[in-house]
Amino acid sequence: MSGSVLVVHTYSEGELNMGWWGAWRGNAEKEREYDEGWNTFIEVRKAQMEWERAYLMFDEALGQDQIDYAIYILEAAERKYQIHLKHAKSLGLNWKQL
């Protein structure tokens, strides 16, 4: 045949061992890791904003009941923020990424 081109793909040793399914699965795992990092980033930012709102609520509280409630909300928001930051740290995310 005139003008025909034969294309040959060379596989690395890892690709040969994994085949097309393993290569696809490897990409899915990388995507899942990226999604987990992104979701953690979003959760950290949401928790930070919640903590900031709780601080403003405390700052504007009038009367003992409002102050007590604001302290309760502030402590809960602070703990939630700490939990999400700890999770981000366990994933290897740093402050510049957050």
GROMACS .gro file of N, CA and C in nm:
model
  294
    1MET      N    1   0.083  -0.118   0.000
    1MET     CA    2   0.000   0.000   0.000
    1MET      C    3   0.088   0.124   0.000
    2SER      N    4   0.056   0.208  -0.084
    2SER     CA    5   0.131   0.332  -0.096
    2SER      C    6   0.073   0.436   0.000
    3GLY      N    7   0.156   0.506   0.077
    3GLY     CA    8   0.111   0.613   0.167
    3GLY      C    9   0.061   0.563   0.301
    4SER      N   10   0.070   0.435   0.332
    4SER     CA   11   0.025   0.384   0.462
    4SER      C   12   0.130   0.411   0.568
    5VAL      N   13   0.084   0.438   0.688
    5VAL     CA   14   0.175   0.464   0.799
    5VAL      C   15   0.143   0.366   0.910
    6LEU      N   16   0.244   0.304   0.961
    6LEU     CA   17   0.229   0.212   1.072
    6LEU      C   18   0.270   0.286   1.200
    7VAL      N   19   0.180   0.295   1.297
    7VAL     CA   20   0.208   0.363   1.423
    7VAL      C   21   0.233   0.257   1.529
    8VAL      N   22   0.345   0.267   1.595
    8VAL     CA   23   0.383   0.172   1.699
    8VAL      C   24   0.395   0.250   1.829
    9HIS      N   25   0.322   0.204   1.932
    9HIS     CA   26   0.330   0.266   2.063
    9HIS      C   27   0.419   0.180   2.151
   10THR      N   28   0.517   0.241   2.213
   10THR     CA   29   0.603   0.168   2.304
   10THR      C   30   0.553   0.190   2.446
   11TYR      N   31   0.541   0.085   2.519
   11TYR     CA   32   0.491   0.089   2.656
   11TYR      C   33   0.607   0.081   2.754
   12SER      N   34   0.594   0.153   2.862
   12SER     CA   35   0.693   0.139   2.969
   12SER      C   36   0.666   0.008   3.041
   13GLU      N   37   0.758  -0.032   3.125
   13GLU     CA   38   0.740  -0.157   3.199
   13GLU      C   39   0.615  -0.152   3.287
   14GLY      N   40   0.591  -0.037   3.351
   14GLY     CA   41   0.473  -0.022   3.436
   14GLY      C   42   0.345  -0.033   3.358
   15GLU      N   43   0.343   0.026   3.238
   15GLU     CA   44   0.224   0.018   3.153
   15GLU      C   45   0.200  -0.124   3.106
   16LEU      N   46   0.307  -0.198   3.078
   16LEU     CA   47   0.290  -0.336   3.035
   16LEU      C   48   0.231  -0.421   3.146
   17ASN      N   49   0.275  -0.396   3.268
   17ASN     CA   50   0.223  -0.472   3.381
   17ASN      C   51   0.078  -0.435   3.411
   18MET      N   52   0.044  -0.309   3.392
   18MET     CA   53  -0.090  -0.264   3.428
   18MET      C   54  -0.188  -0.279   3.313
   19GLY      N   55  -0.143  -0.270   3.191
   19GLY     CA   56  -0.234  -0.273   3.077
   19GLY      C   57  -0.318  -0.147   3.073
   20TRP      N   58  -0.412  -0.143   2.982
   20TRP     CA   59  -0.495  -0.023   2.968
   20TRP      C   60  -0.581   0.000   3.091
   21TRP      N   61  -0.626  -0.108   3.157
   21TRP     CA   62  -0.711  -0.093   3.275
   21TRP      C   63  -0.634  -0.029   3.390
   22GLY      N   64  -0.512  -0.074   3.410
   22GLY     CA   65  -0.429  -0.018   3.516
   22GLY      C   66  -0.395   0.127   3.491
   23ALA      N   67  -0.369   0.161   3.365
   23ALA     CA   68  -0.339   0.300   3.332
   23ALA      C   69  -0.460   0.388   3.359
   24TRP      N   70  -0.578   0.340   3.323
   24TRP     CA   71  -0.701   0.416   3.347
   24TRP      C   72  -0.725   0.430   3.497
   25ARG      N   73  -0.705   0.319   3.570
   25ARG     CA   74  -0.726   0.322   3.714
   25ARG      C   75  -0.626   0.416   3.782
   26GLY      N   76  -0.504   0.420   3.733
   26GLY     CA   77  -0.403   0.510   3.788
   26GLY      C   78  -0.445   0.654   3.772
   27ASN      N   79  -0.501   0.689   3.657
   27ASN     CA   80  -0.550   0.826   3.636
   27ASN      C   81  -0.666   0.856   3.728
   28ALA      N   82  -0.753   0.759   3.750
   28ALA     CA   83  -0.868   0.779   3.839
   28ALA      C   84  -0.821   0.804   3.982
   29GLU      N   85  -0.715   0.735   4.023
   29GLU     CA   86  -0.663   0.755   4.159
   29GLU      C   87  -0.604   0.895   4.174
   30LYS      N   88  -0.532   0.942   4.073
   30LYS     CA   89  -0.477   1.078   4.077
   30LYS      C   90  -0.588   1.181   4.082
   31GLU      N   91  -0.693   1.156   4.005
   31GLU     CA   92  -0.807   1.248   4.004
   31GLU      C   93  -0.876   1.249   4.140
   32ARG      N   94  -0.889   1.132   4.202
   32ARG     CA   95  -0.952   1.123   4.334
   32ARG      C   96  -0.869   1.198   4.438
   33GLU      N   97  -0.736   1.185   4.430
   33GLU     CA   98  -0.649   1.258   4.523
   33GLU      C   99  -0.664   1.409   4.504
   34TYR      N  100  -0.672   1.452   4.378
   34TYR     CA  101  -0.690   1.595   4.350
   34TYR      C  102  -0.825   1.642   4.404
   35ASP      N  103  -0.930   1.563   4.382
   35ASP     CA  104  -1.062   1.600   4.432
   35ASP      C  105  -1.064   1.609   4.584
   36GLU      N  106  -0.997   1.515   4.650
   36GLU     CA  107  -0.994   1.518   4.797
   36GLU      C  108  -0.922   1.643   4.846
   37GLY      N  109  -0.813   1.678   4.781
   37GLY     CA  110  -0.740   1.800   4.819
   37GLY      C  111  -0.826   1.924   4.797
   38TRP      N  112  -0.893   1.929   4.683
   38TRP     CA  113  -0.978   2.044   4.652
   38TRP      C  114  -1.095   2.053   4.751
   39ASN      N  115  -1.159   1.941   4.779
   39ASN     CA  116  -1.271   1.940   4.875
   39ASN      C  117  -1.224   1.981   5.014
   40THR      N  118  -1.106   1.937   5.052
   40THR     CA  119  -1.051   1.976   5.182
   40THR      C  120  -1.024   2.125   5.186
   41PHE      N  121  -0.969   2.177   5.078
   41PHE     CA  122  -0.946   2.322   5.068
   41PHE      C  123  -1.077   2.398   5.087
   42ILE      N  124  -1.183   2.356   5.020
   42ILE     CA  125  -1.313   2.422   5.031
   42ILE      C  126  -1.366   2.413   5.174
   43GLU      N  127  -1.354   2.296   5.236
   43GLU     CA  128  -1.402   2.279   5.373
   43GLU      C  129  -1.324   2.366   5.471
   44VAL      N  130  -1.194   2.380   5.451
   44VAL     CA  131  -1.113   2.466   5.539
   44VAL      C  132  -1.160   2.611   5.526
   45ARG      N  133  -1.180   2.656   5.403
   45ARG     CA  134  -1.223   2.795   5.381
   45ARG      C  135  -1.363   2.819   5.439
   46LYS      N  136  -1.453   2.723   5.424
   46LYS     CA  137  -1.588   2.738   5.480
   46LYS      C  138  -1.582   2.744   5.633
   47ALA      N  139  -1.499   2.657   5.692
   47ALA     CA  140  -1.485   2.657   5.837
   47ALA      C  141  -1.424   2.787   5.887
   48GLN      N  142  -1.330   2.841   5.810
   48GLN     CA  143  -1.269   2.969   5.847
   48GLN      C  144  -1.373   3.081   5.844
   49MET      N  145  -1.455   3.084   5.740
   49MET     CA  146  -1.559   3.187   5.731
   49MET      C  147  -1.663   3.172   5.843
   50GLU      N  148  -1.695   3.047   5.876
   50GLU     CA  149  -1.788   3.021   5.985
   50GLU      C  150  -1.730   3.072   6.118
   51TRP      N  151  -1.601   3.048   6.139
   51TRP     CA  152  -1.535   3.096   6.261
   51TRP      C  153  -1.536   3.248   6.265
   52GLU      N  154  -1.510   3.313   6.151
   52GLU     CA  155  -1.512   3.460   6.146
   52GLU      C  156  -1.651   3.515   6.176
   53ARG      N  157  -1.756   3.451   6.123
   53ARG     CA  158  -1.893   3.494   6.153
   53ARG      C  159  -1.924   3.476   6.301
   54ALA      N  160  -1.878   3.365   6.359
   54ALA     CA  161  -1.901   3.340   6.501
   54ALA      C  162  -1.830   3.445   6.587
   55TYR      N  163  -1.712   3.486   6.545
   55TYR     CA  164  -1.639   3.589   6.618
   55TYR      C  165  -1.715   3.722   6.612
   56LEU      N  166  -1.769   3.755   6.495
   56LEU     CA  167  -1.848   3.878   6.483
   56LEU      C  168  -1.974   3.871   6.569
   57MET      N  169  -2.036   3.752   6.574
   57MET     CA  170  -2.155   3.735   6.658
   57MET      C  171  -2.119   3.760   6.804
   58PHE      N  172  -2.005   3.705   6.847
   58PHE     CA  173  -1.960   3.727   6.984
   58PHE      C  174  -1.933   3.874   7.010
   59ASP      N  175  -1.870   3.939   6.914
   59ASP     CA  176  -1.834   4.080   6.927
   59ASP      C  177  -1.958   4.169   6.941
   60GLU      N  178  -2.068   4.127   6.879
   60GLU     CA  179  -2.190   4.209   6.881
   60GLU      C  180  -2.294   4.160   6.981
   61ALA      N  181  -2.261   4.058   7.059
   61ALA     CA  182  -2.357   4.002   7.155
   61ALA      C  183  -2.389   4.101   7.266
   62LEU      N  184  -2.518   4.106   7.303
   62LEU     CA  185  -2.565   4.190   7.413
   62LEU      C  186  -2.637   4.101   7.513
   63GLY      N  187  -2.608   4.120   7.637
   63GLY     CA  188  -2.674   4.041   7.741
   63GLY      C  189  -2.606   3.907   7.761
   64GLN      N  190  -2.626   3.852   7.878
   64GLN     CA  191  -2.557   3.729   7.916
   64GLN      C  192  -2.597   3.610   7.829
   65ASP      N  193  -2.725   3.597   7.794
   65ASP     CA  194  -2.769   3.484   7.712
   65ASP      C  195  -2.706   3.487   7.573
   66GLN      N  196  -2.703   3.603   7.511
   66GLN     CA  197  -2.642   3.614   7.378
   66GLN      C  198  -2.491   3.589   7.384
   67ILE      N  199  -2.428   3.637   7.491
   67ILE     CA  200  -2.284   3.615   7.507
   67ILE      C  201  -2.255   3.466   7.525
   68ASP      N  202  -2.334   3.399   7.610
   68ASP     CA  203  -2.315   3.256   7.631
   68ASP      C  204  -2.334   3.178   7.501
   69TYR      N  205  -2.438   3.212   7.426
   69TYR     CA  206  -2.465   3.144   7.300
   69TYR      C  207  -2.352   3.171   7.200
   70ALA      N  208  -2.306   3.294   7.193
   70ALA     CA  209  -2.198   3.331   7.101
   70ALA      C  210  -2.069   3.256   7.136
   71ILE      N  211  -2.041   3.241   7.263
   71ILE     CA  212  -1.922   3.165   7.305
   71ILE      C  213  -1.934   3.020   7.262
   72TYR      N  214  -2.052   2.963   7.281
   72TYR     CA  215  -2.076   2.823   7.241
   72TYR      C  216  -2.053   2.806   7.091
   73ILE      N  217  -2.110   2.895   7.010
   73ILE     CA  218  -2.096   2.889   6.864
   73ILE      C  219  -1.950   2.913   6.824
   74LEU      N  220  -1.884   3.007   6.887
   74LEU     CA  221  -1.744   3.038   6.856
   74LEU      C  222  -1.654   2.919   6.886
   75GLU      N  223  -1.673   2.855   7.000
   75GLU     CA  224  -1.590   2.739   7.034
   75GLU      C  225  -1.613   2.623   6.937
   76ALA      N  226  -1.738   2.601   6.898
   76ALA     CA  227  -1.769   2.494   6.802
   76ALA      C  228  -1.706   2.524   6.666
   77ALA      N  229  -1.716   2.648   6.621
   77ALA     CA  230  -1.660   2.686   6.492
   77ALA      C  231  -1.507   2.675   6.494
   78GLU      N  232  -1.448   2.714   6.606
   78GLU     CA  233  -1.303   2.705   6.618
   78GLU      C  234  -1.257   2.559   6.612
   79ARG      N  235  -1.329   2.472   6.681
   79ARG     CA  236  -1.293   2.329   6.680
   79ARG      C  237  -1.308   2.270   6.540
   80LYS      N  238  -1.416   2.306   6.472
   80LYS     CA  239  -1.438   2.258   6.336
   80LYS      C  240  -1.325   2.303   6.243
   81TYR      N  241  -1.283   2.427   6.256
   81TYR     CA  242  -1.174   2.481   6.177
   81TYR      C  243  -1.045   2.404   6.204
   82GLN      N  244  -1.018   2.374   6.331
   82GLN     CA  245  -0.898   2.298   6.368
   82GLN      C  246  -0.900   2.158   6.307
   83ILE      N  247  -1.016   2.095   6.308
   83ILE     CA  248  -1.029   1.960   6.251
   83ILE      C  249  -0.998   1.961   6.102
   84HIS      N  250  -1.054   2.058   6.030
   84HIS     CA  251  -1.031   2.065   5.886
   84HIS      C  252  -0.885   2.101   5.855
   85LEU      N  253  -0.824   2.187   5.934
   85LEU     CA  254  -0.683   2.218   5.913
   85LEU      C  255  -0.595   2.095   5.938
   86LYS      N  256  -0.630   2.017   6.039
   86LYS     CA  257  -0.554   1.895   6.069
   86LYS      C  258  -0.565   1.796   5.952
   87HIS      N  259  -0.685   1.784   5.895
   87HIS     CA  260  -0.704   1.695   5.780
   87HIS      C  261  -0.622   1.744   5.660
   88ALA      N  262  -0.623   1.874   5.636
   88ALA     CA  263  -0.545   1.932   5.525
   88ALA      C  264  -0.396   1.903   5.545
   89LYS      N  265  -0.350   1.916   5.667
   89LYS     CA  266  -0.209   1.889   5.697
   89LYS      C  267  -0.177   1.742   5.672
   90SER      N  268  -0.269   1.652   5.707
   90SER     CA  269  -0.244   1.509   5.686
   90SER      C  270  -0.237   1.475   5.537
   91LEU      N  271  -0.301   1.556   5.452
   91LEU     CA  272  -0.294   1.534   5.307
   91LEU      C  273  -0.171   1.598   5.245
   92GLY      N  274  -0.098   1.675   5.325
   92GLY     CA  275   0.022   1.740   5.276
   92GLY      C  276  -0.004   1.876   5.213
   93LEU      N  277  -0.123   1.931   5.232
   93LEU     CA  278  -0.153   2.064   5.181
   93LEU      C  279  -0.085   2.165   5.272
   94ASN      N  280  -0.035   2.273   5.215
   94ASN     CA  281   0.028   2.375   5.297
   94ASN      C  282  -0.054   2.503   5.293
   95TRP      N  283  -0.013   2.599   5.372
   95TRP     CA  284  -0.090   2.723   5.387
   95TRP      C  285  -0.105   2.798   5.254
   96LYS      N  286  -0.002   2.795   5.171
   96LYS     CA  287  -0.009   2.865   5.042
   96LYS      C  288  -0.115   2.803   4.951
   97GLN      N  289  -0.137   2.672   4.965
   97GLN     CA  290  -0.241   2.606   4.887
   97GLN      C  291  -0.379   2.634   4.942
   98LEU      N  292  -0.388   2.669   5.070
   98LEU     CA  293  -0.517   2.696   5.131
   98LEU      C  294  -0.548   2.842   5.112
   0.00000   0.00000   0.00000
